[in-house]
Amino acid sequence: MSNSAVIGGDETGARVNGSKYWFGHTYQTDSFTVLAMSASRGLKAIKSHFPNGFNNAVLCHDAWRAYFNNRDNLHQLCCAHLLRELNFIEGKYKSG
C-alpha cells in the first residue's frame, strides 16, 4: 500500500472500554483498505501504522495537520470534506 501513487487517509473516534480511541485510521488505495486503531490521532499514530511513510504518494486527506507532516508527499484535500465545510459556512452565514 505504501508504494501506491495515491493514498487516501481519514480518521474517526470510537469508544473502547470507555476510553476514546481513533479506530477509523483508514487508508485506502484503488486496491486496498487498511483500518487501524490507535489511542492517538496524530503523527505518532500515522508513523506507527506506516513507519516508512507513504513514499512519494499523493496523500488525499481532510487537512488534519498530522498528514501535512509527511513532507515527502504531495497533498490533495478531500473534496467531500471541503464540501461539508462549505455547506457549514453557507448555513452559518446564511449565504448561498
XYZ file of C-alpha atoms in Angstrom:
96
model
C 0.000 0.000 0.000
C 2.742 2.472 0.903
C 4.074 2.213 -2.664
C 0.790 3.345 -4.218
C 0.662 6.507 -6.318
C -2.367 7.896 -4.397
C -3.393 7.109 -0.811
C -6.469 8.440 0.966
C -6.407 8.884 4.728
C -9.047 9.704 7.322
C -9.826 9.012 10.970
C -12.810 8.848 13.279
C -13.209 8.385 17.007
C -14.718 5.421 18.836
C -15.041 4.309 22.461
C -13.094 1.234 23.562
C -13.790 0.147 27.148
C -14.912 3.703 27.919
C -11.783 5.378 26.515
C -11.620 7.344 23.301
C -9.577 5.720 20.567
C -9.142 6.552 16.942
C -10.425 3.415 15.303
C -11.021 4.763 11.909
C -7.450 5.403 10.890
C -8.479 4.439 7.404
C -6.083 4.363 4.494
C -7.237 3.390 1.039
C -5.954 2.955 -2.476
C -7.714 1.684 -5.567
C -6.828 -1.883 -4.460
C -6.592 -1.914 -0.652
C -8.181 -0.562 2.519
C -6.400 -0.614 5.871
C -8.260 0.068 9.122
C -6.110 0.674 12.177
C -6.841 1.607 15.785
C -4.762 3.895 17.978
C -5.050 5.887 21.174
C -3.503 8.789 19.241
C -4.944 10.722 16.315
C -1.716 12.466 15.402
C 1.561 11.851 13.643
C 2.585 9.218 16.213
C -0.300 7.002 15.084
C 0.407 7.531 11.383
C 4.063 6.625 11.909
C 3.130 3.518 13.893
C 0.965 2.300 11.007
C 3.390 3.337 8.257
C 6.870 3.662 9.808
C 8.443 4.221 6.385
C 5.893 6.850 5.423
C 3.971 6.890 2.179
C 6.993 7.192 -0.095
C 6.124 9.796 -2.714
C 2.378 9.160 -2.955
C -0.204 11.878 -3.370
C -1.863 11.872 0.047
C -5.562 12.807 -0.102
C -6.907 13.876 3.299
C -9.106 16.222 5.308
C -6.382 18.795 6.093
C -5.696 17.337 9.545
C -2.323 18.809 10.495
C -0.653 15.446 11.135
C -1.000 14.499 7.470
C 0.924 17.617 6.396
C 3.883 16.392 8.478
C 4.501 13.870 5.715
C 6.675 16.328 3.836
C 7.750 13.868 1.132
C 4.203 13.708 -0.192
C 2.114 15.837 -2.449
C -1.189 16.645 -0.760
C -4.704 16.810 -2.134
C -7.529 17.955 0.089
C -10.570 15.681 0.136
C -13.440 17.168 -1.873
C -16.102 15.608 0.390
C -14.566 17.287 3.447
C -14.274 20.608 1.629
C -17.936 20.455 0.542
C -19.011 19.678 4.114
C -17.125 22.731 5.359
C -18.591 24.883 2.583
C -22.137 23.763 3.465
C -21.476 24.579 7.136
C -20.194 28.069 6.296
C -23.079 28.683 3.901
C -25.614 27.736 6.591
C -23.878 29.638 9.374
C -23.609 32.891 7.448
C -26.883 32.458 5.504
C -25.100 32.863 2.202
C -25.683 30.979 -0.985
